[in-house]
mmCIF file of C-alpha atoms and ligand atoms in Angstrom:
data_model
loop_
_atom_site.group_PDB
_atom_site.id
_atom_site.type_symbol
_atom_site.label_atom_id
_atom_site.label_comp_id
_atom_site.label_asym_id
_atom_site.label_seq_id
_atom_site.Cartn_x
_atom_site.Cartn_y
_atom_site.Cartn_z
ATOM 1 C CA MET A 1 62.227 45.125 51.639
ATOM 2 C CA GLY A 2 58.715 45.737 52.421
ATOM 3 C CA VAL A 3 56.695 48.635 51.613
ATOM 4 C CA GLY A 4 56.389 48.922 56.029
ATOM 5 C CA THR A 5 60.288 49.037 56.356
ATOM 6 C CA LYS A 6 60.447 52.387 54.441
ATOM 7 C CA LYS A 7 57.527 53.595 56.055
ATOM 8 C CA TYR A 8 58.777 53.337 59.325
ATOM 9 C CA ALA A 9 62.514 54.080 58.037
ATOM 10 C CA TRP A 10 62.371 57.342 59.634
ATOM 11 C CA VAL A 11 61.695 56.321 62.985
ATOM 12 C CA ILE A 12 65.033 54.069 63.288
ATOM 13 C CA VAL A 13 66.620 57.079 62.066
ATOM 14 C CA ALA A 14 65.836 59.139 64.836
ATOM 15 C CA ILE A 15 66.600 56.849 67.026
ATOM 16 C CA CYS A 16 69.819 55.982 66.239
ATOM 17 C CA LEU A 17 70.985 60.046 65.602
ATOM 18 C CA TYR A 18 69.333 60.485 69.025
ATOM 19 C CA GLN A 19 71.224 57.766 70.565
ATOM 20 C CA TRP A 20 74.131 59.477 69.420
ATOM 21 C CA LEU A 21 73.837 63.154 70.939
ATOM 22 C CA CYS A 22 72.879 61.451 73.796
ATOM 23 C CA MET A 23 75.321 59.886 74.685
ATOM 24 C CA ALA A 24 77.811 63.106 73.191
ATOM 25 C CA ASN A 25 75.971 64.837 76.037
ATOM 26 C CA ALA A 26 76.555 61.832 78.533
ATOM 27 C CA ARG A 27 79.539 61.704 78.277
ATOM 28 C CA LYS A 28 80.367 65.163 78.528
ATOM 29 C CA SER A 29 78.518 64.948 82.202
ATOM 30 C CA VAL A 30 80.987 62.189 82.861
ATOM 31 C CA HIS A 31 83.860 64.289 82.522
ATOM 32 C CA HIS A 32 82.807 67.695 83.710
ATOM 33 C CA ASN A 33 80.571 67.578 85.876
ATOM 34 C CA ALA A 34 80.165 64.132 88.206
ATOM 35 C CA GLN A 35 77.080 65.384 89.721
ATOM 36 C CA ASN A 36 75.101 65.949 87.125
ATOM 37 C CA ASP A 37 74.526 61.907 86.478
ATOM 38 C CA GLU A 38 70.678 62.516 85.471
ATOM 39 C CA LYS A 39 71.281 62.217 82.278
ATOM 40 C CA LEU A 40 73.237 58.806 82.477
ATOM 41 C CA ARG A 41 70.291 57.214 84.136
ATOM 42 C CA CYS A 42 68.058 58.528 81.721
ATOM 43 C CA ASN A 43 66.732 55.504 79.307
ATOM 44 C CA ILE A 44 66.360 57.361 75.951
ATOM 45 C CA TYR A 45 64.443 53.690 75.010
ATOM 46 C CA GLU A 46 61.381 54.607 77.141
ATOM 47 C CA GLY A 47 58.786 57.417 76.261
ATOM 48 C CA LYS A 48 56.643 57.949 73.612
ATOM 49 C CA TRP A 49 56.007 59.773 70.056
ATOM 50 C CA VAL A 50 54.314 63.226 69.462
ATOM 51 C CA LEU A 51 53.443 65.637 67.261
ATOM 52 C CA ASP A 52 55.688 68.214 67.363
ATOM 53 C CA ASN A 53 54.167 70.566 63.725
ATOM 54 C CA SER A 54 58.559 71.899 63.494
ATOM 55 C CA TYR A 55 59.286 68.795 62.626
ATOM 56 C CA PRO A 56 60.519 67.394 59.676
ATOM 57 C CA LEU A 57 63.987 67.854 60.295
ATOM 58 C CA TYR A 58 64.759 67.946 55.996
ATOM 59 C CA ASP A 59 62.419 68.786 53.025
ATOM 60 C CA SER A 60 63.662 65.362 51.267
ATOM 61 C CA LEU A 61 62.580 66.733 48.077
ATOM 62 C CA ALA A 62 65.542 68.931 48.232
ATOM 63 C CA CYS A 63 67.990 66.255 49.060
ATOM 64 C CA PRO A 64 69.501 64.728 46.268
ATOM 65 C CA HIS A 65 71.079 61.483 48.500
ATOM 66 C CA THR A 66 68.118 59.236 49.110
ATOM 67 C CA ARG A 67 66.485 57.311 46.353
ATOM 68 C CA ARG A 68 63.715 58.001 45.186
ATOM 69 C CA GLU A 69 61.343 54.659 46.787
ATOM 70 C CA PHE A 70 62.657 55.519 49.316
ATOM 71 C CA ASP A 71 60.996 58.906 49.835
ATOM 72 C CA CYS A 72 57.114 59.068 50.198
ATOM 73 C CA LEU A 73 56.618 62.505 48.555
ATOM 74 C CA LYS A 74 58.743 62.330 45.340
ATOM 75 C CA TYR A 75 56.282 59.665 44.541
ATOM 76 C CA GLY A 76 53.798 62.051 45.199
ATOM 77 C CA ARG A 77 52.301 60.750 49.231
ATOM 78 C CA LEU A 78 49.600 63.825 49.543
ATOM 79 C CA ASP A 79 49.144 63.609 54.235
ATOM 80 C CA HIS A 80 52.729 64.870 55.531
ATOM 81 C CA GLN A 81 52.007 63.999 59.160
ATOM 82 C CA TYR A 82 54.028 61.239 59.470
ATOM 83 C CA LEU A 83 56.489 63.107 59.290
ATOM 84 C CA LYS A 84 55.951 65.479 62.006
ATOM 85 C CA TYR A 85 56.471 62.570 64.740
ATOM 86 C CA ARG A 86 59.435 63.418 67.279
ATOM 87 C CA TRP A 87 60.536 60.873 70.434
ATOM 88 C CA GLN A 88 60.273 61.796 73.283
ATOM 89 C CA PRO A 89 61.430 60.088 76.042
ATOM 90 C CA HIS A 90 59.555 59.819 79.756
ATOM 91 C CA ASN A 91 62.404 61.178 82.031
ATOM 92 C CA CYS A 92 64.660 63.674 80.012
ATOM 93 C CA ASP A 93 64.381 65.682 76.960
ATOM 94 C CA LEU A 94 66.901 64.497 73.837
ATOM 95 C CA PRO A 95 68.372 67.488 71.942
ATOM 96 C CA ARG A 96 67.077 69.096 68.609
ATOM 97 C CA PHE A 97 69.313 67.123 65.792
ATOM 98 C CA ASP A 98 71.394 70.169 64.424
ATOM 99 C CA GLY A 99 73.393 69.098 61.669
ATOM 100 C CA LYS A 100 76.238 71.585 62.208
ATOM 101 C CA THR A 101 76.748 70.745 65.780
ATOM 102 C CA PHE A 102 76.895 67.025 64.661
ATOM 103 C CA LEU A 103 78.908 67.694 61.978
ATOM 104 C CA ARG A 104 81.562 69.484 64.293
ATOM 105 C CA LYS A 105 81.629 66.633 66.980
ATOM 106 C CA PHE A 106 82.176 64.172 63.651
ATOM 107 C CA ARG A 107 84.743 66.091 63.123
ATOM 108 C CA GLY A 108 87.531 63.746 60.986
ATOM 109 C CA LYS A 109 85.565 60.890 61.864
ATOM 110 C CA GLN A 110 84.326 58.420 59.903
ATOM 111 C CA ILE A 111 80.631 57.018 60.582
ATOM 112 C CA MET A 112 79.529 53.655 58.809
ATOM 113 C CA PHE A 113 75.985 52.146 58.564
ATOM 114 C CA ILE A 114 76.450 47.721 57.807
ATOM 115 C CA GLY A 115 73.610 46.374 57.396
ATOM 116 C CA ASP A 116 70.708 45.536 54.805
ATOM 117 C CA SER A 117 67.999 48.379 53.019
ATOM 118 C CA ILE A 118 67.432 49.810 56.477
ATOM 119 C CA SER A 119 70.745 50.574 57.552
ATOM 120 C CA LEU A 120 71.242 51.991 53.703
ATOM 121 C CA ASN A 121 67.932 53.839 54.611
ATOM 122 C CA GLN A 122 69.472 55.255 57.580
ATOM 123 C CA TRP A 123 72.762 56.030 56.001
ATOM 124 C CA GLN A 124 70.907 57.953 53.207
ATOM 125 C CA SER A 125 68.704 59.754 55.809
ATOM 126 C CA LEU A 126 71.566 61.290 58.096
ATOM 127 C CA VAL A 127 73.656 62.409 54.661
ATOM 128 C CA CYS A 128 70.326 64.281 54.273
ATOM 129 C CA MET A 129 70.367 65.240 57.281
ATOM 130 C CA LEU A 130 72.986 67.111 57.525
ATOM 131 C CA TYR A 131 73.444 68.012 53.627
ATOM 132 C CA SER A 132 70.088 70.167 54.802
ATOM 133 C CA ALA A 133 72.392 72.211 57.413
ATOM 134 C CA VAL A 134 74.850 72.478 55.086
ATOM 135 C CA PRO A 135 73.518 72.403 51.682
ATOM 136 C CA HIS A 136 76.635 74.621 50.250
ATOM 137 C CA ILE A 137 79.795 72.416 51.624
ATOM 138 C CA LYS A 138 80.967 69.592 48.558
ATOM 139 C CA ILE A 139 80.389 66.021 49.422
ATOM 140 C CA LEU A 140 82.720 64.176 47.538
ATOM 141 C CA GLN A 141 81.378 60.843 46.885
ATOM 142 C CA GLN A 142 83.281 57.491 46.346
ATOM 143 C CA GLY A 143 82.096 54.208 46.062
ATOM 144 C CA SER A 144 83.504 50.393 45.974
ATOM 145 C CA GLY A 145 81.916 47.682 45.201
ATOM 146 C CA SER A 146 80.387 46.874 48.605
ATOM 147 C CA TYR A 147 80.387 50.632 50.684
ATOM 148 C CA ASN A 148 79.542 54.106 49.556
ATOM 149 C CA ASN A 149 81.987 56.884 51.351
ATOM 150 C CA TYR A 150 80.401 60.209 51.253
ATOM 151 C CA THR A 151 82.611 62.810 53.173
ATOM 152 C CA PHE A 152 81.631 66.477 54.022
ATOM 153 C CA GLN A 153 84.567 67.964 52.221
ATOM 154 C CA ASP A 154 84.991 71.581 55.170
ATOM 155 C CA TYR A 155 84.710 68.181 57.964
ATOM 156 C CA GLY A 156 86.295 65.799 56.927
ATOM 157 C CA VAL A 157 82.890 63.700 58.072
ATOM 158 C CA SER A 158 82.493 60.618 56.224
ATOM 159 C CA VAL A 159 79.416 58.728 56.642
ATOM 160 C CA LEU A 160 79.703 55.097 54.563
ATOM 161 C CA MET A 161 77.246 52.800 53.747
ATOM 162 C CA PHE A 162 78.873 49.168 53.730
ATOM 163 C CA ASN A 163 75.984 46.588 52.262
ATOM 164 C CA SER A 164 76.259 43.336 54.186
ATOM 165 C CA GLN A 165 72.722 41.087 54.666
ATOM 166 C CA TYR A 166 74.420 39.267 57.054
ATOM 167 C CA LEU A 167 76.964 40.844 58.310
ATOM 168 C CA VAL A 168 79.322 37.427 58.255
ATOM 169 C CA ASP A 169 80.189 36.491 54.398
ATOM 170 C CA ILE A 170 78.544 34.767 51.498
ATOM 171 C CA ILE A 171 81.708 33.099 50.168
ATOM 172 C CA GLU A 172 81.891 31.902 46.938
ATOM 173 C CA GLU A 173 82.741 28.678 46.298
ATOM 174 C CA PRO A 174 83.525 25.631 43.168
ATOM 175 C CA ILE A 175 79.885 24.225 45.330
ATOM 176 C CA GLY A 176 78.337 27.608 45.503
ATOM 177 C CA ARG A 177 77.433 31.033 47.496
ATOM 178 C CA VAL A 178 78.172 29.708 50.951
ATOM 179 C CA LEU A 179 76.512 31.659 54.164
ATOM 180 C CA ASN A 180 79.630 31.291 56.523
ATOM 181 C CA LEU A 181 78.863 31.638 60.174
ATOM 182 C CA ASN A 182 81.938 31.950 61.135
ATOM 183 C CA SER A 183 83.783 34.204 58.616
ATOM 184 C CA LEU A 184 83.711 38.032 59.484
ATOM 185 C CA LYS A 185 86.440 39.369 56.758
ATOM 186 C CA ASN A 186 85.177 42.618 55.829
ATOM 187 C CA GLY A 187 85.680 43.593 59.967
ATOM 188 C CA ASP A 188 89.034 44.992 58.472
ATOM 189 C CA ILE A 189 87.493 47.632 56.866
ATOM 190 C CA TRP A 190 84.622 48.209 59.424
ATOM 191 C CA GLU A 191 87.433 48.285 62.275
ATOM 192 C CA ASN A 192 89.222 51.351 61.258
ATOM 193 C CA MET A 193 85.552 53.366 61.916
ATOM 194 C CA ASN A 194 84.648 55.889 64.488
ATOM 195 C CA VAL A 195 80.753 55.066 64.949
ATOM 196 C CA LEU A 196 80.034 51.473 63.742
ATOM 197 C CA VAL A 197 75.870 50.949 63.565
ATOM 198 C CA PHE A 198 75.161 47.426 62.372
ATOM 199 C CA ASN A 199 72.022 46.117 61.348
ATOM 200 C CA THR A 200 71.196 42.089 60.337
ATOM 201 C CA TRP A 201 68.108 39.986 60.761
ATOM 202 C CA LEU A 202 65.600 39.897 57.774
ATOM 203 C CA TRP A 203 67.468 37.870 55.211
ATOM 204 C CA TRP A 204 68.261 35.224 58.058
ATOM 205 C CA TYR A 205 64.256 33.733 57.010
ATOM 206 C CA ARG A 206 64.890 34.140 53.435
ATOM 207 C CA GLY A 207 63.930 30.797 51.719
ATOM 208 C CA GLY A 208 63.327 30.345 47.478
ATOM 209 C CA PRO A 209 65.159 32.773 44.954
ATOM 210 C CA LYS A 210 65.319 35.463 47.407
ATOM 211 C CA GLN A 211 67.808 33.168 49.537
ATOM 212 C CA PRO A 212 71.120 34.514 47.878
ATOM 213 C CA TRP A 213 72.864 31.714 49.326
ATOM 214 C CA ASP A 214 73.254 28.305 48.405
ATOM 215 C CA TYR A 215 74.868 26.396 51.225
ATOM 216 C CA ILE A 216 75.662 27.294 55.120
ATOM 217 C CA GLN A 217 78.536 27.110 57.078
ATOM 218 C CA ILE A 218 79.232 26.324 60.475
ATOM 219 C CA GLY A 219 83.332 25.250 61.036
ATOM 220 C CA ASN A 220 84.125 22.091 58.733
ATOM 221 C CA LYS A 221 80.642 21.368 58.145
ATOM 222 C CA LYS A 222 78.594 22.547 55.104
ATOM 223 C CA LEU A 223 74.724 22.574 55.169
ATOM 224 C CA LYS A 224 71.856 22.683 53.009
ATOM 225 C CA ASP A 225 69.893 24.402 55.233
ATOM 226 C CA MET A 226 69.522 24.514 59.188
ATOM 227 C CA ASP A 227 67.090 25.866 61.862
ATOM 228 C CA ARG A 228 67.647 29.370 61.084
ATOM 229 C CA MET A 229 67.233 31.400 64.753
ATOM 230 C CA HIS A 230 69.856 29.001 65.509
ATOM 231 C CA ALA A 231 72.206 30.234 63.087
ATOM 232 C CA PHE A 232 71.027 33.861 63.279
ATOM 233 C CA LYS A 233 72.582 33.560 66.553
ATOM 234 C CA LEU A 234 75.854 31.700 65.494
ATOM 235 C CA GLY A 235 76.235 34.551 62.569
ATOM 236 C CA LEU A 236 76.025 37.261 65.584
ATOM 237 C CA THR A 237 78.086 35.621 67.878
ATOM 238 C CA THR A 238 80.924 35.451 65.114
ATOM 239 C CA TRP A 239 80.182 39.718 65.479
ATOM 240 C CA ALA A 240 79.959 39.432 68.866
ATOM 241 C CA ASN A 241 83.634 37.840 69.520
ATOM 242 C CA TRP A 242 84.541 40.266 66.564
ATOM 243 C CA VAL A 243 83.661 43.386 68.543
ATOM 244 C CA ASN A 244 84.994 41.851 71.821
ATOM 245 C CA THR A 245 88.512 40.980 69.893
ATOM 246 C CA LYS A 246 88.654 43.588 67.365
ATOM 247 C CA VAL A 247 86.933 47.284 67.920
ATOM 248 C CA SER A 248 89.180 49.598 69.785
ATOM 249 C CA PRO A 249 86.358 50.877 72.517
ATOM 250 C CA THR A 250 88.538 53.950 72.601
ATOM 251 C CA LYS A 251 88.525 54.701 69.067
ATOM 252 C CA THR A 252 85.093 53.153 67.817
ATOM 253 C CA LYS A 253 81.342 53.011 68.796
ATOM 254 C CA VAL A 254 79.881 50.708 68.212
ATOM 255 C CA PHE A 255 75.804 50.208 67.363
ATOM 256 C CA PHE A 256 73.756 46.795 67.045
ATOM 257 C CA GLN A 257 70.270 47.932 66.056
ATOM 258 C CA GLY A 258 68.213 44.632 66.321
ATOM 259 C CA ILE A 259 64.828 44.264 64.361
ATOM 260 C CA SER A 260 62.945 47.120 62.642
ATOM 261 C CA PRO A 261 58.996 47.284 63.905
ATOM 262 C CA SER A 262 57.834 46.956 60.276
ATOM 263 C CA HIS A 263 58.006 43.035 58.708
ATOM 264 C CA TYR A 264 55.870 41.279 60.296
ATOM 265 C CA ASN A 265 52.403 42.223 60.307
ATOM 266 C CA ASN A 266 50.064 39.458 59.974
ATOM 267 C CA GLY A 267 52.378 37.237 58.487
ATOM 268 C CA GLU A 268 52.415 39.808 55.132
ATOM 269 C CA ASP A 269 56.589 38.702 55.271
ATOM 270 C CA SER A 270 56.630 34.765 55.290
ATOM 271 C CA ASN A 271 58.818 35.359 58.070
ATOM 272 C CA PRO A 272 57.523 33.113 61.299
ATOM 273 C CA TYR A 273 58.226 35.784 64.181
ATOM 274 C CA PRO A 274 56.171 38.686 64.092
ATOM 275 C CA LEU A 275 57.923 40.750 66.308
ATOM 276 C CA LYS A 276 57.098 44.235 67.291
ATOM 277 C CA GLN A 277 60.278 45.949 68.226
ATOM 278 C CA ILE A 278 63.026 44.756 69.627
ATOM 279 C CA HIS A 279 66.125 47.472 69.992
ATOM 280 C CA THR A 280 69.680 46.096 70.473
ATOM 281 C CA LEU A 281 71.953 48.066 71.478
ATOM 282 C CA LEU A 282 75.026 47.394 72.297
ATOM 283 C CA LYS A 283 77.750 50.161 73.603
ATOM 284 C CA HIS A 284 81.096 50.411 74.551
ATOM 285 C CA ASP A 285 83.394 52.625 75.538
ATOM 286 C CA LYS A 286 87.114 52.922 77.353
ATOM 287 C CA ASN A 287 84.877 52.867 80.936
ATOM 288 C CA ASP A 288 83.928 48.963 80.089
ATOM 289 C CA ALA A 289 86.318 47.591 81.604
ATOM 290 C CA ASN A 290 85.640 49.573 84.600
ATOM 291 C CA ASP A 291 82.127 48.650 84.402
ATOM 292 C CA ARG A 292 82.513 44.871 84.306
ATOM 293 C CA GLY A 293 81.789 43.211 87.561
ATOM 294 C CA LYS A 294 80.569 45.982 89.525
ATOM 295 C CA GLY A 295 76.681 44.329 90.226
ATOM 296 C CA THR A 296 73.624 45.286 88.294
ATOM 297 C CA ARG A 297 73.913 49.473 88.557
ATOM 298 C CA ASP A 298 71.283 50.346 86.034
ATOM 299 C CA ARG A 299 72.659 52.329 83.142
ATOM 300 C CA GLY A 300 69.505 52.539 81.419
ATOM 301 C CA MET A 301 70.161 51.268 77.205
ATOM 302 C CA MET A 302 73.191 53.157 76.813
ATOM 303 C CA ASP A 303 75.111 49.684 78.241
ATOM 304 C CA ARG A 304 78.043 49.732 78.654
ATOM 305 C CA ASP A 305 79.089 46.027 78.960
ATOM 306 C CA ARG A 306 79.234 44.142 76.100
ATOM 307 C CA ARG A 307 78.540 41.029 77.234
ATOM 308 C CA LYS A 308 75.134 42.163 76.547
ATOM 309 C CA VAL A 309 75.329 40.894 73.211
ATOM 310 C CA SER A 310 74.704 37.630 74.362
ATOM 311 C CA HIS A 311 72.176 38.668 76.953
ATOM 312 C CA ASN A 312 70.638 40.264 74.308
ATOM 313 C CA LEU A 313 70.156 36.946 71.972
ATOM 314 C CA GLY A 314 68.495 35.330 75.238
ATOM 315 C CA LYS A 315 65.697 38.437 74.674
ATOM 316 C CA LEU A 316 65.508 37.486 71.862
ATOM 317 C CA LYS A 317 64.298 33.800 72.432
ATOM 318 C CA SER A 318 62.585 34.829 74.849
ATOM 319 C CA ALA A 319 60.528 37.313 72.802
ATOM 320 C CA ARG A 320 60.388 34.617 69.773
ATOM 321 C CA ASP A 321 59.167 32.521 72.949
ATOM 322 C CA ASN A 322 56.294 34.687 73.313
ATOM 323 C CA VAL A 323 55.090 35.298 70.031
ATOM 324 C CA ASP A 324 54.728 31.562 69.824
ATOM 325 C CA ARG A 325 52.265 32.365 72.504
ATOM 326 C CA ASP A 326 50.435 34.759 71.477
ATOM 327 C CA ARG A 327 51.423 35.381 67.836
ATOM 328 C CA GLY A 328 51.044 39.161 66.776
ATOM 329 C CA ARG A 329 50.587 40.114 70.474
ATOM 330 C CA MET A 330 54.483 39.861 71.561
ATOM 331 C CA LYS A 331 55.921 41.942 74.175
ATOM 332 C CA TYR A 332 59.296 41.692 75.023
ATOM 333 C CA ASP A 333 61.161 41.541 78.841
HETATM 334 C C1 NAG B 1 86.027 58.138 52.914
HETATM 335 O O1 NAG B 1 86.808 58.683 52.237
HETATM 336 C C2 NAG B 1 87.307 60.001 52.553
HETATM 337 C C3 NAG B 1 87.955 61.325 51.649
HETATM 338 O O2 NAG B 1 88.306 60.599 50.242
HETATM 339 C C4 NAG B 1 88.805 59.032 52.938
HETATM 340 O O3 NAG B 1 89.436 59.821 53.837
HETATM 341 C C5 NAG B 1 88.369 57.850 53.588
HETATM 342 O O4 NAG B 1 89.745 57.468 54.081
HETATM 343 C C6 NAG B 1 87.485 56.994 53.361
HETATM 344 N N1 NAG B 1 86.878 55.698 53.780
HETATM 345 C C7 NAG B 1 87.009 54.912 53.649
HETATM 346 C C8 NAG B 1 86.725 53.627 53.995
HETATM 347 O O5 NAG B 1 87.214 54.511 52.486
#
């Protein structure tokens, strides 16, 4: 992962956490206060970063749960201004993150980040944000081959990190390591969670020694390589089908975080698409079925329509087209 990722990771964490808190509020207003529709309409993704001297939300030096290389302060970075930005939506205010409230709201729940080091970074940040609110609470740490599980004991809230660079599987076969675009076995673990936050992108364009597979498989065909954007689309379609068929909308909230803003600065990375920022968000809940077919009522980014998965892939493609036309100054629609 590039250095840039780490620099911006806190931004991503902040956005992600605000989604949860904002949605928790929004849901309440549906059930308890039907007129209070405003919050639902607020697009929390339209806004700007403002300086807020009451930030940061936690002191990373006091948190034992971040990796050294994710923590600029432990590396001795002298300026601290980068820690003091808060996201301000144009049309509403977000509640300030409060670790204790968060733990109370998520009592007994399991929250899992799934993806590459972007997700790892988010996971560690959330653990630290919660830890700093309740430093005396015991955190039970369990690890298995593919995931880590940190449980805040008095609350029974588990915050987990599942390592998966592509979401779909890499399978060891006699022929070599096969990236199977149709296989998503780990879903059996994921579907038990209450919140799932996915990311994947960077690794799809990796080649050479950094590429962790030897063949790519579609159906029964094994290929040495293929168009990576197309592979990404197929892999994500497998993932989206899994969400639609296996994830219970009454139990689990699903977020898909598209692409981090920082990897693609002017060809620093080998990735040919210097996409500035694409946030793809998938959310579905028990209202999902009711909302289908109701036309284009504006639901903001808190979309209830699972079909948005493919919709957003469409966006990705048009983003690429824009980049091809106008390298480096991409705007996505
Ligand atoms: C995480 O740990 C908690 C506490 O031990 C446990 O109840 C839960 O089942 C674990 N989750 C997974 C997915 O292993």
